[in-house]
Tab-separated table of C-alpha atoms (C1' of nucleotides) in Angstrom:
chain	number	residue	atom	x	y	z
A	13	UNK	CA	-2.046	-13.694	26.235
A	14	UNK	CA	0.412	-10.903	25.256
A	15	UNK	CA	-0.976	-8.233	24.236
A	16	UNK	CA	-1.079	-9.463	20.425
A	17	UNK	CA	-2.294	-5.824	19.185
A	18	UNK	CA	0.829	-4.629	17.638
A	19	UNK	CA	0.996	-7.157	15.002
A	20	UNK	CA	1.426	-5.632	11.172
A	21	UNK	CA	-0.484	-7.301	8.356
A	22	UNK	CA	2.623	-9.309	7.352
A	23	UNK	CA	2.339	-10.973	10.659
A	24	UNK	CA	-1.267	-12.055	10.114
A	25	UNK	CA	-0.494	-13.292	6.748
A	26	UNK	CA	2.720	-15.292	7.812
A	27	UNK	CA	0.417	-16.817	11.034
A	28	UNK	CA	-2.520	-17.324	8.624
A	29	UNK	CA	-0.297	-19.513	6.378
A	30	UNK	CA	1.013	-21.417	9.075
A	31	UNK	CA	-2.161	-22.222	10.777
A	32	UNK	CA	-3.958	-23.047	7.801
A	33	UNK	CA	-0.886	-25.095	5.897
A	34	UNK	CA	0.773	-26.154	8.513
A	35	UNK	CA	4.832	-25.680	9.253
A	36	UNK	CA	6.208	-24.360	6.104
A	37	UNK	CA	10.051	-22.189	5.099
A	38	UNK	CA	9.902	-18.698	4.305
A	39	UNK	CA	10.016	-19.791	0.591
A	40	UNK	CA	7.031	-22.072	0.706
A	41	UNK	CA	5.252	-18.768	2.096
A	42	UNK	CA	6.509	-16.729	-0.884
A	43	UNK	CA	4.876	-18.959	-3.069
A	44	UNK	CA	1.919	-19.630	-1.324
A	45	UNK	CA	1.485	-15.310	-1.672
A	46	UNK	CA	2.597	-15.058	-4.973
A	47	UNK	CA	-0.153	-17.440	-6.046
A	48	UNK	CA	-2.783	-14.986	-4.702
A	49	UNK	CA	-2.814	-11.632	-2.630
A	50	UNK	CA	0.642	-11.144	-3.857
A	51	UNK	CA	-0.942	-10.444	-7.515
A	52	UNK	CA	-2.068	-7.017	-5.881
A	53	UNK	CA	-0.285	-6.564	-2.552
A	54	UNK	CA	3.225	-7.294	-2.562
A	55	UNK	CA	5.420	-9.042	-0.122
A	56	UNK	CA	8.640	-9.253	-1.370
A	57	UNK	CA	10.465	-12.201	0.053
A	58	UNK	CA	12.659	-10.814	2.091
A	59	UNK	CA	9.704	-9.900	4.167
A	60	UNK	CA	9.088	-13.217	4.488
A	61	UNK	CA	12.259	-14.406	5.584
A	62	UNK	CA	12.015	-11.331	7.941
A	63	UNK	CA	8.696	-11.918	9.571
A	64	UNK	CA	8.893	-15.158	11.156
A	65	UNK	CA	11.986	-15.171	13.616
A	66	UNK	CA	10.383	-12.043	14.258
A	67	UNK	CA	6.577	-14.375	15.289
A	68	UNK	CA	9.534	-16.794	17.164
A	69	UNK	CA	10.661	-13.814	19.415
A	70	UNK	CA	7.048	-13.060	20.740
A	71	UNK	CA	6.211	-16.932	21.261
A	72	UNK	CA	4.067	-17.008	17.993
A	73	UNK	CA	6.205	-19.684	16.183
A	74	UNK	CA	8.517	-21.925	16.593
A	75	UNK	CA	11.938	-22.794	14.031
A	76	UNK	CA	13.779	-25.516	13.131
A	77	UNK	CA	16.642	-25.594	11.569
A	78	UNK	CA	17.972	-27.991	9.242
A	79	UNK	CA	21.269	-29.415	9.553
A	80	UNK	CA	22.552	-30.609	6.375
A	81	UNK	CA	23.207	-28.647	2.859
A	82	UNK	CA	20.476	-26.272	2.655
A	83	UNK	CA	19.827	-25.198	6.202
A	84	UNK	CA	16.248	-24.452	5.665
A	85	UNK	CA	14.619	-22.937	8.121
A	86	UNK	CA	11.066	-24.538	8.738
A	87	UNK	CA	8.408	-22.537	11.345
A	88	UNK	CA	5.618	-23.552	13.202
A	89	UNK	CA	2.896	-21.831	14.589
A	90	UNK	CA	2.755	-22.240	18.522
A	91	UNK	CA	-0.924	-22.405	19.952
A	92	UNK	CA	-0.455	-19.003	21.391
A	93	UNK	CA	0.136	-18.355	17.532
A	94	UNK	CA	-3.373	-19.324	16.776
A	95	UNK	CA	-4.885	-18.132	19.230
A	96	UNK	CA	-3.798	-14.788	18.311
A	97	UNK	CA	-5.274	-15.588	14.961
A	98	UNK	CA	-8.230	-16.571	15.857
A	99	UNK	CA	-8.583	-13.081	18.656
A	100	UNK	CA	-7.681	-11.084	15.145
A	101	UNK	CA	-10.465	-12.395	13.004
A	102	UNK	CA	-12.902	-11.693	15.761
A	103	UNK	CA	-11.891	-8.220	15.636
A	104	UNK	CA	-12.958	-6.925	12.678
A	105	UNK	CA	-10.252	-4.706	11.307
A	106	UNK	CA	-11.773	-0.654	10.464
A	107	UNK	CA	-8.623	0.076	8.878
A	108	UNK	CA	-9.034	1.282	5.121
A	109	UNK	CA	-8.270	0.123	1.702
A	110	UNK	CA	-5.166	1.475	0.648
A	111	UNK	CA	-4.575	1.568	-2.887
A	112	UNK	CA	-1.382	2.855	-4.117
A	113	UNK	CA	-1.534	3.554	-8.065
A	114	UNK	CA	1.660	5.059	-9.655
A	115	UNK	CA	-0.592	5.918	-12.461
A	116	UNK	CA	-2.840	7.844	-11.420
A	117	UNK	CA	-0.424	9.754	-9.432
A	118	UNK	CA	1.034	10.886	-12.378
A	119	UNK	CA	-2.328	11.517	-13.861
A	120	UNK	CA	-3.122	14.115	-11.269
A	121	UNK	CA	0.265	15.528	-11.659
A	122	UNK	CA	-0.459	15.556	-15.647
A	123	UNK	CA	-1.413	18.815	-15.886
A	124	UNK	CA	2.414	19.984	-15.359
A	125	UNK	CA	3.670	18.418	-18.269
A	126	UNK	CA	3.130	18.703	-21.826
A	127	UNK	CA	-0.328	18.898	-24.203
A	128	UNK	CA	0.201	14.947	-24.555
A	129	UNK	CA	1.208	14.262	-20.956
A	130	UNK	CA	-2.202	12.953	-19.926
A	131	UNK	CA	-2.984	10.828	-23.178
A	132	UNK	CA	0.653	8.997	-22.770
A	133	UNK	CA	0.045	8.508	-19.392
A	134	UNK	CA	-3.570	7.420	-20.373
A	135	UNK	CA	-2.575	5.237	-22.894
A	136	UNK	CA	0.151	3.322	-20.966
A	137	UNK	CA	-2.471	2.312	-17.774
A	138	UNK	CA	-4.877	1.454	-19.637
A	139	UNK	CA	-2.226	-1.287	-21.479
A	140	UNK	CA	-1.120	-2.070	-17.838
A	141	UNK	CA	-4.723	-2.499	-16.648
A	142	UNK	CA	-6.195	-4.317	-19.181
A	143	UNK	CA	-3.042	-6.953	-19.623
A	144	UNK	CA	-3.612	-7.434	-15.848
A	145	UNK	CA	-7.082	-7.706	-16.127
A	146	UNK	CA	-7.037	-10.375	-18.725
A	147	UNK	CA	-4.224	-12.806	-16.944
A	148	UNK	CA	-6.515	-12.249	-13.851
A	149	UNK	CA	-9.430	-13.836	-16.279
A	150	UNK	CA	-7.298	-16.013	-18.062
A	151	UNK	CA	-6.657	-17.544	-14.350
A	152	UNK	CA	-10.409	-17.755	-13.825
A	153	UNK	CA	-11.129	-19.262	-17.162
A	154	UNK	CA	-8.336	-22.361	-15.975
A	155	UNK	CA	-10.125	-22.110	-12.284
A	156	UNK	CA	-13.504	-22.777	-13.788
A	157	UNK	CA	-12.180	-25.713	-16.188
A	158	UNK	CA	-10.554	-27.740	-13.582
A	159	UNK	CA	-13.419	-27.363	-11.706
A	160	UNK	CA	-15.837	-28.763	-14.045
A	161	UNK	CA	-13.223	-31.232	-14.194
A	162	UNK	CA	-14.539	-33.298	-11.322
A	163	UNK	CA	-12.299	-31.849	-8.573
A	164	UNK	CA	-14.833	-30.381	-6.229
A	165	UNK	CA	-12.695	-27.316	-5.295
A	166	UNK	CA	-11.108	-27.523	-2.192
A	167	UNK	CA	-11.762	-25.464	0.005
A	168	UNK	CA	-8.508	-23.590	-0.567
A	169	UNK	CA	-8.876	-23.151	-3.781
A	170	UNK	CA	-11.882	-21.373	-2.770
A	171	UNK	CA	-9.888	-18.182	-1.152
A	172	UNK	CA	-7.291	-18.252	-3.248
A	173	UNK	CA	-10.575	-17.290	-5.941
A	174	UNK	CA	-11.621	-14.825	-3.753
A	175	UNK	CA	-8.561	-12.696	-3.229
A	176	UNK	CA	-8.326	-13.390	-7.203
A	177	UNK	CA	-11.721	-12.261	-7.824
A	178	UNK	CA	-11.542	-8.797	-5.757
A	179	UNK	CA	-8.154	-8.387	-8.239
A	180	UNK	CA	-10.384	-8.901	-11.197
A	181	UNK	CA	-12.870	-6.880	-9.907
A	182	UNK	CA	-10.412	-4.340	-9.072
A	183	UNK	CA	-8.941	-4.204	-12.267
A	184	UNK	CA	-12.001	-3.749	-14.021
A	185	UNK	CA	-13.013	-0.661	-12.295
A	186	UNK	CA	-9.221	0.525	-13.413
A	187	UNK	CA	-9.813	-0.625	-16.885
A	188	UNK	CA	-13.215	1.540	-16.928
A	189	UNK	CA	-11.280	4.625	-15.398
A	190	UNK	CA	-8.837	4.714	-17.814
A	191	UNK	CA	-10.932	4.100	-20.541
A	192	UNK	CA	-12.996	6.796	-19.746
A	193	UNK	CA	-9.726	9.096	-19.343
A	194	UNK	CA	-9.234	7.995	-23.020
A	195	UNK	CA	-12.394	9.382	-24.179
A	196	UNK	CA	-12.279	12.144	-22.638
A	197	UNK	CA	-8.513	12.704	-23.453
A	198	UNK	CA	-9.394	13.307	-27.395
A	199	UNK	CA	-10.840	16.331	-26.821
A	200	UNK	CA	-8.981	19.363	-24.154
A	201	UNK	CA	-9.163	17.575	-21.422
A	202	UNK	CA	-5.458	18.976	-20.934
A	203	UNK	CA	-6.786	22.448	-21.467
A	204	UNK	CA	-8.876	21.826	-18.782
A	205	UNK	CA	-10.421	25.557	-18.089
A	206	UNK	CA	-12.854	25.686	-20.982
A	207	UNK	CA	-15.373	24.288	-18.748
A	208	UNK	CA	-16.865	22.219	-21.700
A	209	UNK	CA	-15.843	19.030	-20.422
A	210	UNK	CA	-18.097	16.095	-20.744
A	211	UNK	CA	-19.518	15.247	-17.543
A	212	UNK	CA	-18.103	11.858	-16.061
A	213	UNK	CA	-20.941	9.403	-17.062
A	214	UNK	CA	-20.544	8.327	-13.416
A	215	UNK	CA	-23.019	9.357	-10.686
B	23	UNK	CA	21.727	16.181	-13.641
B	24	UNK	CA	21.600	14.081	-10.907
B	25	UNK	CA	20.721	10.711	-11.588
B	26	UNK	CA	16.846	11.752	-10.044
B	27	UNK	CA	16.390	7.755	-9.962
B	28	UNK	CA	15.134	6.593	-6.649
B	29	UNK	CA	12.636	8.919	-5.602
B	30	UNK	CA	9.517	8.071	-3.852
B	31	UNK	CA	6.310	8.041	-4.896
B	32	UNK	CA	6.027	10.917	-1.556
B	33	UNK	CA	8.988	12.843	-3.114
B	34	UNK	CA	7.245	13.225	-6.682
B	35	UNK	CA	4.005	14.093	-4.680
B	36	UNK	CA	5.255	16.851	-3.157
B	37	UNK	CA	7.467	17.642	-6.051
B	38	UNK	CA	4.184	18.154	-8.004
B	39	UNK	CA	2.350	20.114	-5.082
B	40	UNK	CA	4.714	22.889	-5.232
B	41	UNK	CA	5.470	22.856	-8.541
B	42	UNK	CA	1.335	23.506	-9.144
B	43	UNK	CA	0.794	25.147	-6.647
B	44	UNK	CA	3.959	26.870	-5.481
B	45	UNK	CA	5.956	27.525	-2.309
B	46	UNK	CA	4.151	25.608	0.255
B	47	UNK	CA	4.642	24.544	4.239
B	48	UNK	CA	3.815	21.087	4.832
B	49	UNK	CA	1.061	21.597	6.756
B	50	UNK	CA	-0.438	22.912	3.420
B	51	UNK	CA	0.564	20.169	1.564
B	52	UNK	CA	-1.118	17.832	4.203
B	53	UNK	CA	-4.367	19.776	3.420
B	54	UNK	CA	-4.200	19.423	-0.341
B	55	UNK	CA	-3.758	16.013	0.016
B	56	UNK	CA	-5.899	14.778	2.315
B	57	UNK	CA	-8.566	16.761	-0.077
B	58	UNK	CA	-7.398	14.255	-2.587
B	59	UNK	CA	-5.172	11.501	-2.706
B	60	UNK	CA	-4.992	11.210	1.141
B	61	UNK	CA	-8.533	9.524	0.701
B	62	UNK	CA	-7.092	6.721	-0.647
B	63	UNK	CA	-3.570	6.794	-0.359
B	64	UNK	CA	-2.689	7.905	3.428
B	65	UNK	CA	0.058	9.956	3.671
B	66	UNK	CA	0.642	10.606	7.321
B	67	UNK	CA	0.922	14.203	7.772
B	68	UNK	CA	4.922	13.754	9.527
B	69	UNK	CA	5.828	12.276	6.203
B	70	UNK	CA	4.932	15.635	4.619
B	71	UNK	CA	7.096	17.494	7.133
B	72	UNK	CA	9.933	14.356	6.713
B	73	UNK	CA	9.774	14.333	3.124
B	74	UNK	CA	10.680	18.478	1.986
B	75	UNK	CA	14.012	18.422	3.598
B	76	UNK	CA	14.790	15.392	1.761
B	77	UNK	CA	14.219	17.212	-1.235
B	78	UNK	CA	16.098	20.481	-0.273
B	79	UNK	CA	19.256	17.819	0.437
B	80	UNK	CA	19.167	16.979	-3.114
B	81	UNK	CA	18.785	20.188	-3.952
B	82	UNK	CA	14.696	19.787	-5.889
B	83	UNK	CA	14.094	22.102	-2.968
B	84	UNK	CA	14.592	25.096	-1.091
B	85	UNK	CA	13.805	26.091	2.304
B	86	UNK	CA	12.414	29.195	4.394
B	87	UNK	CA	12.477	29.263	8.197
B	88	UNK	CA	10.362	32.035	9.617
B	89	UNK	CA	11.654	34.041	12.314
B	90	UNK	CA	8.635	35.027	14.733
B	91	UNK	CA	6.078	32.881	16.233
B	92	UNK	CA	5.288	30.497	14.261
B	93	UNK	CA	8.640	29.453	12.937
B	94	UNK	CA	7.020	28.154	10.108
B	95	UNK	CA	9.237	26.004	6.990
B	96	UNK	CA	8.420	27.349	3.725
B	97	UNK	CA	9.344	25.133	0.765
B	98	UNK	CA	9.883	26.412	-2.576
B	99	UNK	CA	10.754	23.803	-5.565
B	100	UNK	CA	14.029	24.667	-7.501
B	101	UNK	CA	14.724	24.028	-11.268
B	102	UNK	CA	16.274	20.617	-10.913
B	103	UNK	CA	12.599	19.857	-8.907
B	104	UNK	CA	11.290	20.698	-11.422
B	105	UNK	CA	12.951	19.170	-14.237
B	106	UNK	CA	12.739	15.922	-11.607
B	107	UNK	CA	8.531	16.313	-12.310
B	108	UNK	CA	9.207	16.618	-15.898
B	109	UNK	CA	11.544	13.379	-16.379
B	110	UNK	CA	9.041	11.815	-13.799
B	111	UNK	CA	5.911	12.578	-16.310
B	112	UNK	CA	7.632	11.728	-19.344
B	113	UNK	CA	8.692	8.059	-17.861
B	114	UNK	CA	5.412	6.009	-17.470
B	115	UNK	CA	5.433	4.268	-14.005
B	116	UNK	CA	5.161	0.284	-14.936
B	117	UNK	CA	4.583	-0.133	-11.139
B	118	UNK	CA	1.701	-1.991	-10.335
B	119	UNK	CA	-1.259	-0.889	-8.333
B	120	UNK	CA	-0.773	-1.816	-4.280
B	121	UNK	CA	-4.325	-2.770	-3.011
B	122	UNK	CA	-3.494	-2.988	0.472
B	123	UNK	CA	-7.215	-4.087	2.343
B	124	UNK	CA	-7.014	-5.611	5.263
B	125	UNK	CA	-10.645	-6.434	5.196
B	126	UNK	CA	-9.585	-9.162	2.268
B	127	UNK	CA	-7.013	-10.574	4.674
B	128	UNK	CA	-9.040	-11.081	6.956
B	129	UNK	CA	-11.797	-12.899	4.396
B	130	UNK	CA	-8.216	-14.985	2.925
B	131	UNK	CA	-8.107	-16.409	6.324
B	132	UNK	CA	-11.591	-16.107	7.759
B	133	UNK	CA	-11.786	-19.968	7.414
B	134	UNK	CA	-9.801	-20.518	10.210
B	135	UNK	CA	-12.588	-19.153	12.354
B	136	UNK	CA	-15.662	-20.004	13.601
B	137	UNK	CA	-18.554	-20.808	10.381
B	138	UNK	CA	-19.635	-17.256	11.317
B	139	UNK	CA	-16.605	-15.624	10.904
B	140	UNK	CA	-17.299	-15.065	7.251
B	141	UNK	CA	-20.411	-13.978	7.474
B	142	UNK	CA	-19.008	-11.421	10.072
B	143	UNK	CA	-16.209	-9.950	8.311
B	144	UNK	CA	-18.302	-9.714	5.392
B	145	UNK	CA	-21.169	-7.873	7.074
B	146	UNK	CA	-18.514	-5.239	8.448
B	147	UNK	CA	-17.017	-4.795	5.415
B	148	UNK	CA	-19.854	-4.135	3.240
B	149	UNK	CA	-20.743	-1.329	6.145
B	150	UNK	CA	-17.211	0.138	5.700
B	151	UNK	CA	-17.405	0.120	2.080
B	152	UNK	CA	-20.952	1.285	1.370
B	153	UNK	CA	-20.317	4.496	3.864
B	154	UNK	CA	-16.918	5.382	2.073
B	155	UNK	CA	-18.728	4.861	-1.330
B	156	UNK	CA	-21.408	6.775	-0.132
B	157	UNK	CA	-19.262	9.841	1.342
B	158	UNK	CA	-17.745	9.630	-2.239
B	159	UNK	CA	-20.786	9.930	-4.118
B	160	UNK	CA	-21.723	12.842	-1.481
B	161	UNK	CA	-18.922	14.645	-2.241
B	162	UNK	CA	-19.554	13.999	-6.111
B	163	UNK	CA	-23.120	15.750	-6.045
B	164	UNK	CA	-21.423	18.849	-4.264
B	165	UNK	CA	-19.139	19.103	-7.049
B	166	UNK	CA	-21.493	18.915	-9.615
B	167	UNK	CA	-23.352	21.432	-7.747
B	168	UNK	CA	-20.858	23.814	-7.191
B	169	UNK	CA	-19.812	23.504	-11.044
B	170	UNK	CA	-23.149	23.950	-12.133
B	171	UNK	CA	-23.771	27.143	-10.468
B	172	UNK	CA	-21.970	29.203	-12.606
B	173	UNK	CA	-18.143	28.538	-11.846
B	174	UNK	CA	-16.276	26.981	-14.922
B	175	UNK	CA	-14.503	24.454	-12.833
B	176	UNK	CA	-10.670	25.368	-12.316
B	177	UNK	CA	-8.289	22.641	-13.357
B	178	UNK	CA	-7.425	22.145	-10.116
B	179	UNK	CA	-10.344	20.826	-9.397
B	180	UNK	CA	-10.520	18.575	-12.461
B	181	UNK	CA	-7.900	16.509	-11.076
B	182	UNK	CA	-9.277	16.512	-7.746
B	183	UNK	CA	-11.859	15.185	-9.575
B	184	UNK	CA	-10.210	12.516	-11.301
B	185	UNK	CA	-8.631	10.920	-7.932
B	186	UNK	CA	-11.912	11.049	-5.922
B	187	UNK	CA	-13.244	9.003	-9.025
B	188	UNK	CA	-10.954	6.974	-9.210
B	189	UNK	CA	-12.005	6.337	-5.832
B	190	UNK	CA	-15.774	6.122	-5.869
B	191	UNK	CA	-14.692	3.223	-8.834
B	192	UNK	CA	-12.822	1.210	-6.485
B	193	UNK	CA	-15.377	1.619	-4.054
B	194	UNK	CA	-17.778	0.690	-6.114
B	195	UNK	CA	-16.124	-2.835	-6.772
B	196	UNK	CA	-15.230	-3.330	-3.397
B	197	UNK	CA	-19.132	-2.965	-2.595
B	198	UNK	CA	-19.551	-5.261	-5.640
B	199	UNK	CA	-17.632	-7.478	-4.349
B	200	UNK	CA	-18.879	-7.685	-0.920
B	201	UNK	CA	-22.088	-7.972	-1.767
B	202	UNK	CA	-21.283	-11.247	-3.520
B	203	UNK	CA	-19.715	-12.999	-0.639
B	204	UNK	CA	-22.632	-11.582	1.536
B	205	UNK	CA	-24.834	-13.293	-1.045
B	206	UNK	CA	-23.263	-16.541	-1.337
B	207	UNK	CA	-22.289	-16.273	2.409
B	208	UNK	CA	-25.657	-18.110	3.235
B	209	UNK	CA	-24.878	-21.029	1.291
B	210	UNK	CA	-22.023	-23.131	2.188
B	211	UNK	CA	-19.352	-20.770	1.017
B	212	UNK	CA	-17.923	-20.938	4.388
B	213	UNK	CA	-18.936	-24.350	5.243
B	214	UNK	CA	-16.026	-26.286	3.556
B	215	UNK	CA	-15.878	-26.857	7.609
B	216	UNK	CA	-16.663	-30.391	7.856
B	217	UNK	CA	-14.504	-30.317	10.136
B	218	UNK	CA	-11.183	-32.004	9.582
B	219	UNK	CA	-8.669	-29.838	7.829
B	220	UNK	CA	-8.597	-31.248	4.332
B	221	UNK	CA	-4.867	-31.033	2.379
B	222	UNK	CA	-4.773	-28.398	0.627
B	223	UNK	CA	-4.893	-29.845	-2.398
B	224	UNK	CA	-3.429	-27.153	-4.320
B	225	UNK	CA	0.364	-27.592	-5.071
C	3	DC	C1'	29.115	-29.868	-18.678
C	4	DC	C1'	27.447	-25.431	-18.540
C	5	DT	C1'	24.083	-22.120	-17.875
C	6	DA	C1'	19.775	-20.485	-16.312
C	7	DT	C1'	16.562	-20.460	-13.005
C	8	DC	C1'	15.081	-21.905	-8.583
C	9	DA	C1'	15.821	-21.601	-3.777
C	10	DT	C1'	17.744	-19.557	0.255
C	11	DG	C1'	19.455	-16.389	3.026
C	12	DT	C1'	21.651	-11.695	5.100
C	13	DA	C1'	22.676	-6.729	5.539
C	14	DA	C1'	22.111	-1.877	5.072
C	15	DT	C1'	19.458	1.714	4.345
C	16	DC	C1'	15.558	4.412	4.452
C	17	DC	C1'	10.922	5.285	4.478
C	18	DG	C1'	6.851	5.327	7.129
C	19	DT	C1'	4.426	5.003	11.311
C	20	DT	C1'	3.537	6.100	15.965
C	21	DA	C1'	4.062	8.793	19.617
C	22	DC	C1'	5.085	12.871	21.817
C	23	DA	C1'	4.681	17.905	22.329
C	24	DT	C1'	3.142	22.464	22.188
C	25	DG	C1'	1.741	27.066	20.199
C	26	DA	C1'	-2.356	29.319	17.934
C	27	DT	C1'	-7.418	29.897	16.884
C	28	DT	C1'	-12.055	29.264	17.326
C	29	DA	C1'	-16.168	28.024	19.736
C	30	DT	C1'	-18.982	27.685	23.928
D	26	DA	C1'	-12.220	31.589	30.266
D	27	DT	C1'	-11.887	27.140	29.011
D	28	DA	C1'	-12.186	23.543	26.051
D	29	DA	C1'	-11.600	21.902	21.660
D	30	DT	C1'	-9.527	21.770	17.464
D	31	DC	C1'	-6.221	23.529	14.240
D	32	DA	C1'	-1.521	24.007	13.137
D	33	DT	C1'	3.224	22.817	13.618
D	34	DG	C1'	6.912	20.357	14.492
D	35	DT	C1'	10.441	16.420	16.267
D	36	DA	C1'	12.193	11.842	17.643
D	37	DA	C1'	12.532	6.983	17.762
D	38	DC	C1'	11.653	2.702	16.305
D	39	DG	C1'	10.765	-0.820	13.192
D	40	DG	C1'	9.083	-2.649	9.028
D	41	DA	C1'	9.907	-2.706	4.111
D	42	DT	C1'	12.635	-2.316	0.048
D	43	DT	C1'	16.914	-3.019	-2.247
D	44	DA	C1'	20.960	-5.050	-2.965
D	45	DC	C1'	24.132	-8.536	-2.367
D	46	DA	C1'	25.392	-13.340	-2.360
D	47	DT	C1'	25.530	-18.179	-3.031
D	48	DG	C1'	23.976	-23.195	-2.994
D	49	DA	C1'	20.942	-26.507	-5.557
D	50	DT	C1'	18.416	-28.378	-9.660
D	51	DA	C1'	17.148	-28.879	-14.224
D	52	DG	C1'	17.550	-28.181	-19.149
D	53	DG	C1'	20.372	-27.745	-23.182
DNA sequence: CCTATCATGTAATCCGTTACATGATTAT
DNA sequence: ATAATCATGTAACGGATTACATGATAGG
């Protein structure tokens, strides 16, 4: 029982992979996170190949190499591995959300640029946003038909749908943002001072 | 010009602080931004100390030691800064939103506890959520206030405005969303648990 | 057969985080 | 006065991003 407290995110999701899929190469992670948080938290996949000889050094995992053409590297979790799991999802984690949008940095920088500044910007993210949003329901749309397909959704499939849905949701409170930047855009809303702004329909 | 390519996301933020708001220290920086932004998106206040001397090395920036006490660092954007903000507003970010909650890790992977564990996590996350939604909406009502008293909003506080909503919208989803796993927690939305680790039978 | 994409890995750099420290103000 | 909090800064470490590189597999 080292004192598993330092452990980043990226540790927990390499860990949680292994424990719940068993002994798997950096690349099998990769895809295993592209398929679902990785639509809205990104771990590129040199991270991956990065984070589990780091898991080996504090007893976490275990690696074997392969000998012939490819060399793969394969891990395995050790038990004190998931037991250090299983101590983290008792301890219910107080750190906050932290969403990083490009976009609406520039939006609050808008102000500096030209009249048209904030409608460009506007414009763009809310083409990002809503092409996101629809793959994200596009994906739900297959989800539901392969379910009604007689499958009984594993249970995997079940988490993999609920990182998806928070994207969805996600996106659509983006999508509603910037749509209401877009109404509000028509009018000053880059020459801001006039006071006459609409209020924000939002409470 | 300087090929003003691989700036941060921190550079252009305090590239845009002190070209609003003008010659700044970073302690003021830290303030405006953990008015705004910072509620969201933390930046830690040594990155706004690291981040102005970065910018006076590539010359976006210029620098002011005082002399007496204090020995305060007084950072002034230059032209090139602020021809930096300008190509920076004028090229729309295609960088997609990071939605970093650790909250959602935790429910990815809460199968690998105990059946409670997702009725745990999701309990403490709704309380997380519904106070930071809350302090949002708080905050909202003072502004309203505050504007409807007489003062015809500044634009500065417009985009303050615009970031904190942004905020309360995400919120609100994340509430949303918690909500529904709290309601379908009761059910067997945890209890794939029969047990025996099924295959994942996703490819 | 060739080319594109998949698969696999390493290295360097730098940003970001954490920790440490201490001088000023304000409150009790 | 003393404690608490605000204000100000630095240093070190490590994780994350980027770039580089190349071996397999499949499609044309």
């Amino acid at each position: 029982m080292l004192s598993t407290h330092q452990l980043s995110p990226t540790s927990y999701l390499v860990l949680g992979l292994l424990a719940r899929d068993g002994p798997s190469t950096p690349y099998g992670l990769k895809r295993q996170v592209a398929a679902t948080l990785g639509h809205f938290w990104s771990f590129p996949h040199a991270l991956l190949y990065a984070e589990p000889p780091r898991l080996v050094k504090l007893g976490l995992a275990t690696e074997a190499h392969e000998l012939d053409g490819r060399r793969r590297r394969t891990f395995t979790i050790t038990q004190a591995g998931d037991d250090a799991v299983q101590e983290w999802l008792r301890r219910p984690s107080h750190d906050s959300t932290e969403l990083r949008d490009p976009g609406l940095l520039q939006l609050y920088f808008a102000d500096l640029g030209s009249t048209e500044t904030p409608r460009i910007i506007t414009r763009e993210q809310l083409a990002i946003h809503r092409a996101k949003l629809k793959s994200y329901e596009d994906r739900a749309r297959l989800h539901r038909r392969v379910r009604g397909a007689g499958e009984p959704a594993g249970q995997l499939e079940e988490w993999h749908g609920h990182s998806l849905r928070m994207g969805t949701l996600y996106e659509r409170a983006a999508v509603a943002f910037w749509e209401e930047m877009a109404a509000n855009a028509g009018d000053g809303a880059a020459a801001g001072s006039d006071g006459r702004r609409k209020e924000p329909s939002i409470a």
